[in-house]
Amino acid sequence: MKVQIDMGAAAGGDTAGLDLEELLATRLLVQGNSGSGKSHLLRRLLEQSAPWVQQVVVDPEGDFVTLADRFGHVVVDAQRAEPELTRIAGRIRQHRVSVILNLEGLDVEQQMRAAAAFLGGLFDADRDHWYPVLVVVDEAQLFAPAAAGDVSDDARKLSLGAMTNLMCRGRKRGLAGVIATQRLAKLAKNVAAEASNFLMGRTFLDIDMARAADLLGMDRRQSEMFRDLARGHFVALGPALSRRPLPVTIGAVETSARSTSPKLTPLPEAPVDARDLIFTPGPEEAAAPLRRPPPPPPMPTAEIMAQLARSRTPALEPAPTEPQAPVDEAAREAGIDRALREILDDRDGAFRSDAVLYQDFLVRCRIRRVPGEALSLSAFRRRLAVARAGVRDEHAGSDRWQTALGLSESLPDDLQGVFLLVARAAVAHEPCPSDAALARAYGTHSPRRARRLLAYFEERGLVVLRNDLRGHRIAAFPDLDCETAAGDADAPESWQAAE
Ligand SMILES: Nc1ncnc2c1ncn2[C@@H]1O[C@H](COP(=O)(O)OP(=O)(O)OP(=O)(O)O)[C@@H](O)[C@H]1O
Ligand SMILES: [Mg+2]
């Protein structure tokens, strides 16, 4: 039976069709930056295919529960014991009921464990119940992350295993994975690689674009088209969609998402006693059940390294009952600064990943006997970004620099260093760094990428770029109320000049 799902309009005015039976055999990957319209697209797919196929949605934000009223999906609240979720999943396959697994309100580790238990139940269903099911996973990078994060190894293995089973071995059991992600580079490669159909939305970062090009078998230049896509516009490719990359515009949906893009709304008139309103508990709060306590956080790498270092030199350790000597903060700071400087002075260091540099840093701290706890990876990243920006002492304590540090935190980790480099030039009113200098701060040899980063900061409203009469670049920071001096964007980078 051939069922064509209507996803919206294709280029040229035709209907953008999706062959449902083919989709069941060949799976789908949707990728696009936040706000590109992935969840809307999944909703369109779910609504259009609801009469034809059983559906299971793994929903981290509780966005899709609104399908229940209109299409009769049962909402399964994930706040239950894992074996129970596995048993419920088995019954879902037996009775062919469409459901939303609502993971809202759980922390990331609990979400991973719950999704793993649930997907495991779908996968291990009795052979008699292997009917076709669309298994839609929004924010799939949460459940199949490309790299270890802050969750325990155990939770990550469980959830990654369940997602790998879904995408790699699910087809025979009737499970058809449809996964969506904001960042391809953050999604485990083996999970992404099993989809044969793609809907690619607006993508900004090079690393995601490169992964998309690889997956789609396009050359990098062709994949540039993902950069300028508007919200709701995707490029479709795959046996269930189109044999050639086909621009499509996703059509309207019948149900609405619970969360929508923020809209400015006038503030309420100031109430009589605002303090009273927020500090006095309402009557229903007293009776509200307390949430399950979160599991203990995994031990940070820094702590493990510190423990290892301690266990090597037991004779030098003070007896546990003796009071610990206070850490000499000045010596600690000087030691950390020195280790950071050594790393920065290493010319090749700019092109190594932060994780590799972090290991190098920890070893240097141990060799120098830097007192106190080791820095965590995230603290190290920030210190490195700040050190790379190289702000001078007279500016380091200034309000402007503190604001710049605050602004940088709203950016992804890997972009903070570049942002701070330009912000530093503005705070000190020095020439805007050249593309080559920005590229080095980003850990790349490509000046073109550096320019795109500046364009990204501008798009986020963090900087305004302009050229002076000689064509030299000036970056103004509206939040900092200052701007760089004019700098030649094409100047070749001199290693010494960046010191
Ligand atoms: N094709 C479309 N037509 C009309 N509105 C759309 C379309 N696509 C998306 N939108 C609207 O744009 C907003 C953002 O879309 P959506 O929530 O789907 O983005 P997203 O890619 O899932 O983002 P995130 O990764 O942050 O979850 C929503 O308010 C949605 O209703
Ligand atoms: Mg979404």
Coordinates of C-alpha atoms and ligand atoms in Angstrom, one line a residue:
M1 CA 0.0 0.0 0.0
K2 CA 1.5 3.4 -1.0
V3 CA 0.6 6.3 1.3
Q4 CA 2.0 9.7 0.4
I5 CA 2.1 12.0 3.4
D6 CA 1.7 15.7 2.5
M7 CA 4.5 17.6 4.2
G8 CA 3.8 21.0 2.6
A9 CA 5.0 22.6 -0.7
A10 CA 8.0 21.7 -2.7
A11 CA 10.0 24.0 -5.0
G12 CA 8.0 24.6 -8.2
G13 CA 4.6 24.5 -6.4
D14 CA 4.2 20.7 -6.2
T15 CA 3.2 19.0 -3.0
A16 CA 6.1 17.8 -0.9
G17 CA 5.3 14.1 -0.5
L18 CA 6.7 11.6 1.9
D19 CA 6.3 7.9 1.1
L20 CA 5.3 6.4 4.4
E21 CA 6.0 2.8 3.7
E22 CA 9.4 3.7 2.3
L23 CA 10.0 5.8 5.4
L24 CA 9.3 2.8 7.7
A25 CA 12.1 0.9 6.0
T26 CA 14.6 3.8 5.6
R27 CA 14.2 6.1 8.7
L28 CA 14.6 9.9 8.8
L29 CA 17.0 12.4 10.3
V30 CA 15.9 16.1 10.7
Q31 CA 18.5 18.7 11.6
G32 CA 18.4 22.4 12.0
N33 CA 19.5 25.0 14.5
S34 CA 17.2 26.1 17.3
G35 CA 14.0 27.7 15.9
S36 CA 14.5 26.3 12.4
G37 CA 11.2 24.5 12.7
K38 CA 12.1 20.9 13.5
S39 CA 9.5 20.3 16.1
H40 CA 6.9 21.9 13.8
L41 CA 8.0 19.5 11.0
L42 CA 7.7 16.5 13.3
R43 CA 4.3 17.6 14.4
R44 CA 3.2 17.9 10.7
L45 CA 4.5 14.4 10.0
L46 CA 2.8 13.0 13.1
E47 CA -0.5 14.7 12.3
Q48 CA -0.6 13.7 8.6
S49 CA 0.4 10.1 9.3
A50 CA -1.7 9.5 12.4
P51 CA -4.5 7.7 10.6
W52 CA -2.0 5.3 8.9
V53 CA 0.5 4.2 11.4
Q54 CA 1.1 3.7 15.1
Q55 CA 3.2 6.4 16.6
V56 CA 5.5 6.7 19.6
V57 CA 7.0 10.1 20.5
V58 CA 9.9 10.5 22.9
D59 CA 9.3 14.0 24.0
P60 CA 11.9 15.7 26.2
E61 CA 10.0 19.0 26.6
G62 CA 6.4 17.7 26.8
D63 CA 5.7 19.7 23.6
F64 CA 3.8 16.9 21.8
V65 CA 1.2 16.1 24.5
T66 CA -1.2 18.3 22.7
L67 CA -1.6 15.6 20.1
A68 CA -3.5 13.6 22.6
D69 CA -6.8 15.6 22.4
R70 CA -7.0 15.7 18.7
F71 CA -5.6 12.3 17.7
G72 CA -6.1 10.2 20.8
H73 CA -2.4 9.6 21.7
V74 CA -2.0 8.4 25.3
V75 CA 0.5 10.4 27.4
V76 CA 2.9 8.3 29.4
D77 CA 4.4 10.3 32.2
A78 CA 8.1 9.2 32.5
Q79 CA 8.3 9.8 36.2
R80 CA 8.1 6.1 37.1
A81 CA 10.4 3.2 37.8
E82 CA 12.4 2.0 34.8
P83 CA 11.1 -1.6 34.8
E84 CA 7.6 -0.2 34.8
L85 CA 8.4 1.9 31.7
T86 CA 9.8 -1.2 30.0
R87 CA 6.6 -3.2 30.7
I88 CA 4.4 -0.3 29.5
A89 CA 6.4 -0.2 26.3
G90 CA 5.8 -3.9 25.7
R91 CA 2.0 -3.4 26.2
I92 CA 2.1 -0.4 23.8
R93 CA 3.4 -2.8 21.1
Q94 CA 1.0 -5.5 21.9
H95 CA -2.1 -3.3 21.8
R96 CA -0.8 -0.9 19.0
V97 CA -1.6 2.3 20.9
S98 CA 0.0 5.6 19.9
V99 CA 1.7 7.3 22.8
I100 CA 3.8 10.3 23.9
L101 CA 6.5 9.5 26.4
N102 CA 6.6 12.8 28.3
L103 CA 10.0 13.3 29.9
E104 CA 9.4 16.9 31.0
G105 CA 10.5 17.7 34.5
L106 CA 13.2 15.0 34.7
D107 CA 16.9 16.0 34.8
V108 CA 19.1 14.9 31.8
E109 CA 20.3 11.7 33.4
Q110 CA 16.9 10.6 34.4
Q111 CA 15.6 11.4 30.9
M112 CA 18.3 9.2 29.4
R113 CA 17.5 6.3 31.8
A114 CA 13.8 6.6 31.2
A115 CA 14.1 6.8 27.4
A116 CA 16.5 3.8 27.5
A117 CA 14.1 1.7 29.5
F118 CA 11.2 2.6 27.3
L119 CA 12.9 2.1 24.0
G120 CA 14.3 -1.1 25.3
G121 CA 10.8 -2.3 26.0
L122 CA 9.7 -1.4 22.4
F123 CA 12.7 -3.2 21.0
D124 CA 12.4 -6.4 23.0
A125 CA 8.7 -6.8 22.3
D126 CA 7.4 -10.3 21.5
R127 CA 7.9 -11.3 17.9
D128 CA 4.1 -11.6 17.5
H129 CA 3.9 -7.8 18.1
W130 CA 6.3 -6.5 15.6
Y131 CA 3.8 -4.2 13.9
P132 CA 5.2 -1.1 12.2
V133 CA 5.6 1.9 14.5
L134 CA 7.0 5.4 13.8
V135 CA 9.3 6.2 16.8
V136 CA 9.9 9.9 16.8
V137 CA 12.7 11.3 19.0
D138 CA 13.0 15.0 19.3
E139 CA 16.3 16.4 20.6
A140 CA 18.0 13.1 19.7
Q141 CA 21.4 14.4 20.7
L142 CA 20.3 14.2 24.3
F143 CA 19.8 10.5 24.1
A144 CA 22.7 9.6 21.6
P145 CA 25.4 12.2 22.4
A146 CA 28.5 12.2 20.4
A147 CA 30.7 12.7 23.4
A148 CA 30.7 12.0 27.1
G149 CA 29.1 14.9 29.0
D150 CA 28.2 15.6 32.6
V151 CA 26.0 12.5 33.0
S152 CA 27.3 9.2 34.4
D153 CA 28.8 6.7 31.9
D154 CA 26.2 4.2 32.9
A155 CA 23.3 6.4 31.8
R156 CA 25.0 7.4 28.6
K157 CA 25.7 3.8 27.6
L158 CA 22.1 2.7 28.3
S159 CA 20.6 5.5 26.3
L160 CA 23.1 5.4 23.4
G161 CA 22.6 1.6 23.2
A162 CA 18.8 2.0 23.0
M163 CA 19.1 4.6 20.3
T164 CA 21.6 2.5 18.3
N165 CA 19.2 -0.5 18.5
L166 CA 16.4 1.7 17.3
M167 CA 18.2 3.1 14.3
C168 CA 20.5 0.2 13.4
R169 CA 18.5 -2.9 14.3
G170 CA 14.9 -1.7 14.7
R171 CA 13.7 -2.1 11.1
K172 CA 13.2 -5.9 11.3
R173 CA 11.2 -5.4 14.4
G174 CA 8.9 -2.8 12.8
L175 CA 10.5 0.2 14.5
A176 CA 11.1 3.2 12.2
G177 CA 13.3 5.9 13.8
V178 CA 12.6 9.5 13.0
I179 CA 15.1 11.6 14.9
A180 CA 15.6 15.4 15.1
T181 CA 18.6 17.3 16.3
Q182 CA 19.8 20.9 16.6
R183 CA 23.5 20.0 16.1
L184 CA 24.6 17.1 13.9
A185 CA 28.1 17.3 15.4
K186 CA 26.6 16.5 18.9
L187 CA 24.7 13.4 17.7
A188 CA 26.5 10.0 17.8
K189 CA 27.7 9.2 14.3
N190 CA 26.5 5.7 14.1
V191 CA 23.0 6.8 15.0
A192 CA 22.9 9.5 12.4
A193 CA 24.4 7.3 9.7
E194 CA 21.5 4.8 9.8
A195 CA 19.0 7.2 8.4
S196 CA 18.6 7.2 4.7
N197 CA 16.2 10.2 4.5
F198 CA 17.2 13.7 5.5
L199 CA 15.4 17.0 6.1
M200 CA 18.0 19.7 6.6
G201 CA 17.0 23.0 8.0
R202 CA 19.0 26.2 8.7
T203 CA 22.5 25.3 9.9
F204 CA 25.0 27.8 11.1
L205 CA 28.2 26.1 12.4
D206 CA 30.7 24.8 9.9
I207 CA 31.2 21.6 11.8
D208 CA 27.5 20.7 11.5
M209 CA 27.5 21.8 7.9
A210 CA 30.5 19.5 7.2
R211 CA 28.7 16.5 8.9
A212 CA 25.6 17.2 6.9
A213 CA 27.5 17.4 3.6
D214 CA 29.2 14.1 4.5
L215 CA 25.9 12.4 5.3
L216 CA 24.2 13.6 2.2
G217 CA 27.1 12.9 0.0
M218 CA 27.2 16.5 -1.1
D219 CA 30.3 18.6 -1.6
R220 CA 30.9 21.3 1.0
R221 CA 30.0 24.1 -1.4
Q222 CA 26.7 22.6 -2.1
S223 CA 25.9 22.3 1.5
E224 CA 26.3 26.1 1.9
M225 CA 22.6 26.2 0.9
F226 CA 21.6 25.2 4.5
R227 CA 23.0 28.4 5.9
D228 CA 20.4 30.7 4.4
L229 CA 17.3 28.6 4.9
A230 CA 14.4 30.4 6.6
R231 CA 12.3 29.0 9.4
G232 CA 10.1 26.1 8.2
H233 CA 12.2 25.6 5.0
F234 CA 14.2 22.4 4.7
V235 CA 16.1 20.5 2.0
A236 CA 14.7 17.0 1.5
L237 CA 16.7 14.0 0.2
G238 CA 16.3 10.2 0.4
P239 CA 14.3 7.3 -1.0
A240 CA 11.1 8.3 0.9
L241 CA 11.4 12.0 -0.1
S242 CA 13.3 12.9 -3.3
R243 CA 16.1 11.5 -5.3
R244 CA 17.8 14.9 -5.5
P245 CA 18.1 17.6 -2.9
L246 CA 14.7 19.3 -3.0
P247 CA 13.8 22.5 -1.1
V248 CA 10.5 22.1 0.7
T249 CA 8.4 24.4 2.9
I250 CA 6.7 22.6 5.7
G251 CA 2.9 23.2 5.8
A252 CA 0.6 24.2 8.7
V253 CA -0.3 22.0 11.7
E254 CA -3.7 21.4 13.3
T255 CA -2.5 21.2 16.9
S256 CA -0.3 23.7 18.6
A257 CA 3.0 23.2 20.4
R258 CA 2.8 23.9 24.1
S259 CA 5.9 26.0 23.9
T260 CA 6.1 28.7 21.2
S261 CA 8.6 31.3 20.3
P262 CA 8.7 34.1 22.9
K263 CA 6.5 37.2 22.0
L264 CA 6.9 40.5 23.6
T265 CA 3.9 41.2 25.9
P266 CA 3.3 44.4 27.9
L267 CA 4.3 44.0 31.6
P268 CA 1.5 44.0 34.1
E269 CA 0.9 47.2 36.0
A270 CA 3.1 47.1 39.2
P271 CA 1.1 45.2 41.8
V272 CA 0.6 46.8 45.2
D273 CA 3.1 44.7 47.1
A274 CA 5.3 42.7 44.7
R275 CA 7.5 41.5 47.5
D276 CA 4.6 40.0 49.3
L277 CA 3.4 38.2 46.1
I278 CA 6.7 36.4 45.4
F279 CA 7.8 35.6 49.0
T280 CA 4.5 34.2 50.4
P281 CA 3.7 30.6 49.4
G282 CA 0.2 30.2 47.8
P283 CA -2.2 27.7 49.4
E284 CA -1.7 25.0 46.8
E285 CA 2.1 25.1 47.2
A286 CA 2.0 23.6 50.7
A287 CA 0.3 20.5 49.4
A288 CA 2.4 20.2 46.3
P289 CA 4.3 16.9 46.2
L290 CA 8.1 17.1 46.3
R291 CA 9.9 16.0 43.2
R292 CA 12.0 12.9 43.2
P293 CA 15.5 13.9 44.5
P294 CA 18.0 14.0 41.6
P295 CA 20.7 11.2 41.6
P296 CA 24.1 12.2 42.9
P297 CA 26.1 14.0 40.2
P298 CA 28.9 12.0 38.5
M299 CA 32.4 12.7 39.9
P300 CA 34.1 15.4 37.7
T301 CA 37.3 14.4 35.9
A302 CA 39.2 17.0 37.8
E303 CA 38.3 15.3 41.1
I304 CA 39.3 11.9 39.8
M305 CA 42.6 13.3 38.6
A306 CA 43.1 15.0 42.0
Q307 CA 42.4 11.7 43.8
L308 CA 44.8 9.8 41.7
A309 CA 47.5 12.4 42.4
R310 CA 46.8 12.2 46.1
S311 CA 47.0 8.4 46.1
R312 CA 50.4 8.4 44.5
T313 CA 52.1 10.2 47.4
P314 CA 50.5 8.8 50.6
A315 CA 53.6 9.4 52.7
L316 CA 53.3 13.2 52.1
E317 CA 49.6 13.3 52.9
P318 CA 48.8 14.8 56.3
A319 CA 47.0 12.4 58.7
P320 CA 43.2 12.8 58.1
T321 CA 42.7 14.1 61.7
E322 CA 45.2 16.9 61.3
P323 CA 43.8 20.2 60.2
Q324 CA 44.5 20.9 56.5
A325 CA 46.9 23.7 55.8
P326 CA 45.0 26.6 54.1
V327 CA 45.6 26.7 50.4
D328 CA 47.9 29.5 49.4
E329 CA 45.5 31.1 46.9
A330 CA 48.2 33.4 45.4
A331 CA 50.5 30.5 44.7
R332 CA 47.6 28.5 43.3
E333 CA 46.6 31.4 40.9
A334 CA 50.2 31.9 39.9
G335 CA 50.6 28.2 39.2
I336 CA 47.4 28.0 37.2
D337 CA 48.4 31.1 35.2
R338 CA 51.8 29.7 34.5
A339 CA 50.4 26.4 33.2
L340 CA 47.9 28.2 31.0
R341 CA 50.6 30.5 29.6
E342 CA 52.8 27.5 28.8
I343 CA 49.9 25.9 26.9
L344 CA 49.2 29.1 25.0
D345 CA 52.8 29.5 24.2
D346 CA 52.8 26.2 22.4
R347 CA 52.2 27.2 18.8
D348 CA 50.4 24.0 17.9
G349 CA 48.2 24.2 21.0
A350 CA 45.8 26.5 19.2
F351 CA 44.8 23.7 16.9
R352 CA 44.2 21.0 19.6
S353 CA 40.9 20.3 21.2
D354 CA 40.1 21.7 24.6
A355 CA 39.9 18.2 26.1
V356 CA 43.4 17.4 25.0
L357 CA 44.7 20.7 26.3
Y358 CA 42.9 20.1 29.6
Q359 CA 44.8 16.8 30.2
D360 CA 48.0 18.6 29.4
F361 CA 47.1 21.4 31.8
L362 CA 46.3 18.9 34.7
V363 CA 49.6 17.2 34.2
R364 CA 51.5 20.5 34.2
C365 CA 49.7 21.5 37.4
R366 CA 50.7 18.3 39.1
I367 CA 54.3 18.7 38.0
R368 CA 54.4 22.2 39.4
R369 CA 52.6 21.0 42.6
V370 CA 49.9 23.7 42.2
P371 CA 48.1 23.6 45.5
G372 CA 44.3 23.1 46.0
E373 CA 41.7 21.4 43.9
A374 CA 42.3 21.1 40.2
L375 CA 40.1 23.2 37.9
S376 CA 37.1 21.5 36.3
L377 CA 37.0 21.2 32.5
S378 CA 34.5 24.0 32.1
A379 CA 36.4 26.3 34.4
F380 CA 39.6 25.5 32.4
R381 CA 37.8 26.3 29.2
R382 CA 36.8 29.7 30.5
R383 CA 40.2 30.5 31.9
L384 CA 41.8 29.5 28.6
A385 CA 39.3 31.7 26.6
V386 CA 40.1 34.6 28.8
A387 CA 43.8 34.0 28.7
R388 CA 43.7 33.7 24.9
A389 CA 41.9 37.0 24.7
G390 CA 44.9 38.3 26.7
V391 CA 43.2 41.2 28.6
R392 CA 45.7 43.4 30.3
D393 CA 45.6 44.0 34.1
E394 CA 44.4 47.6 33.8
H395 CA 41.3 46.4 32.0
A396 CA 40.8 43.1 33.8
G397 CA 38.7 44.5 36.7
S398 CA 36.7 47.0 34.6
D399 CA 32.9 46.8 34.4
R400 CA 33.1 46.6 30.6
W401 CA 35.3 43.5 30.7
Q402 CA 33.1 41.9 33.3
T403 CA 30.0 42.6 31.1
A404 CA 31.9 41.1 28.1
L405 CA 32.6 37.9 30.2
G406 CA 28.9 37.7 31.1
L407 CA 27.9 38.1 27.4
S408 CA 30.3 35.4 26.3
E409 CA 28.6 32.9 28.6
S410 CA 25.5 33.1 26.3
L411 CA 27.6 31.6 23.5
P412 CA 28.6 28.0 22.8
D413 CA 31.8 27.1 24.6
D414 CA 33.9 26.9 21.4
L415 CA 32.9 30.5 20.4
Q416 CA 33.7 32.2 23.7
G417 CA 37.4 32.7 23.1
V418 CA 36.9 34.4 19.7
F419 CA 34.2 36.7 21.1
L420 CA 36.4 37.7 24.0
L421 CA 39.3 38.4 21.7
V422 CA 37.3 41.0 19.8
A423 CA 35.7 42.3 23.0
R424 CA 39.2 42.8 24.5
A425 CA 40.2 44.8 21.5
A426 CA 37.2 47.0 22.0
V427 CA 37.7 47.4 25.8
A428 CA 41.3 48.4 25.2
H429 CA 40.4 50.4 22.0
E430 CA 42.9 48.4 20.0
P431 CA 42.5 47.5 16.3
C432 CA 39.9 44.9 15.5
P433 CA 41.8 41.5 15.2
S434 CA 42.5 40.2 11.7
D435 CA 40.7 37.2 10.3
A436 CA 43.9 35.2 10.8
A437 CA 44.0 36.1 14.5
L438 CA 40.4 35.2 14.9
A439 CA 40.9 31.9 13.1
R440 CA 43.7 31.0 15.4
A441 CA 41.6 31.7 18.5
Y442 CA 38.9 29.4 17.1
G443 CA 41.5 26.6 16.5
T444 CA 41.2 26.7 12.7
H445 CA 43.4 27.7 9.8
S446 CA 40.5 29.1 7.8
P447 CA 40.0 32.9 7.9
R448 CA 36.7 32.4 6.1
R449 CA 35.3 30.6 9.2
A450 CA 36.5 33.4 11.4
R451 CA 34.5 35.9 9.3
R452 CA 31.4 33.8 9.7
L453 CA 31.8 33.8 13.5
L454 CA 31.8 37.6 13.4
A455 CA 28.7 37.5 11.3
Y456 CA 27.1 35.2 13.8
F457 CA 27.9 37.5 16.7
E458 CA 26.4 40.3 14.7
E459 CA 23.3 38.3 14.0
R460 CA 22.9 37.7 17.7
G461 CA 23.0 41.5 18.3
L462 CA 26.3 41.2 20.2
V463 CA 28.4 43.3 17.8
V464 CA 27.9 45.8 15.0
L465 CA 30.5 45.7 12.2
R466 CA 31.5 48.5 9.9
N467 CA 34.4 49.6 7.8
D468 CA 36.2 52.9 7.9
L469 CA 37.2 54.8 4.7
R470 CA 40.3 52.6 4.1
G471 CA 38.1 49.6 4.3
H472 CA 39.5 48.6 7.8
R473 CA 37.1 46.8 10.1
I474 CA 35.6 48.2 13.3
A475 CA 33.6 46.1 15.7
A476 CA 31.3 48.0 18.0
F477 CA 29.7 46.4 21.1
P478 CA 26.4 48.1 22.0
D479 CA 26.2 46.4 25.4
L480 CA 29.7 47.5 26.3
D481 CA 29.4 51.0 24.8
C482 CA 32.8 50.8 23.2
E483 CA 34.3 49.7 19.9
T484 CA 37.6 48.5 18.5
A485 CA 39.9 50.8 16.6
A486 CA 40.0 50.1 12.8
G487 CA 42.0 46.9 12.0
D488 CA 43.0 45.4 8.7
A489 CA 40.9 42.2 8.4
D490 CA 43.4 40.7 5.9
A491 CA 46.5 41.3 7.8
P492 CA 48.7 38.2 8.0
E493 CA 49.0 37.1 11.6
S494 CA 52.3 37.6 13.2
W495 CA 52.7 35.1 16.0
Q496 CA 54.7 37.7 18.0
A497 CA 52.0 40.3 17.6
A498 CA 49.5 38.1 19.3
E499 CA 51.6 37.6 22.4
Ligands
LIG1 N1 6.6 25.7 8.7 C1 6.2 26.5 9.7 N2 5.1 27.3 9.5 C2 4.8 28.1 10.5 N3 5.4 28.3 11.7 C3 6.5 27.6 11.9 C4 7.0 26.6 10.9 N4 8.1 26.1 11.4 C5 8.2 26.6 12.6 N5 7.3 27.5 12.9 C6 7.2 28.2 14.2 O1 8.5 28.6 14.5 C7 8.8 28.4 15.9 C8 10.0 27.6 16.1 O2 9.8 26.3 15.5 P1 10.1 25.0 16.3 O3 9.8 25.0 17.7 O4 9.6 23.9 15.5 O5 11.7 25.0 16.2 P2 12.8 23.9 16.6 O6 13.7 23.8 15.4 O7 12.2 22.7 17.1 O8 13.6 24.7 17.7 P3 14.3 24.0 19.0 O9 15.5 23.3 18.4 O10 14.8 25.2 19.8 O11 13.4 23.1 19.6 C9 7.5 27.8 16.5 O12 6.8 28.9 17.1 C10 6.8 27.3 15.3 O13 5.4 27.3 15.5
MG2 MG 12.1 21.8 18.9

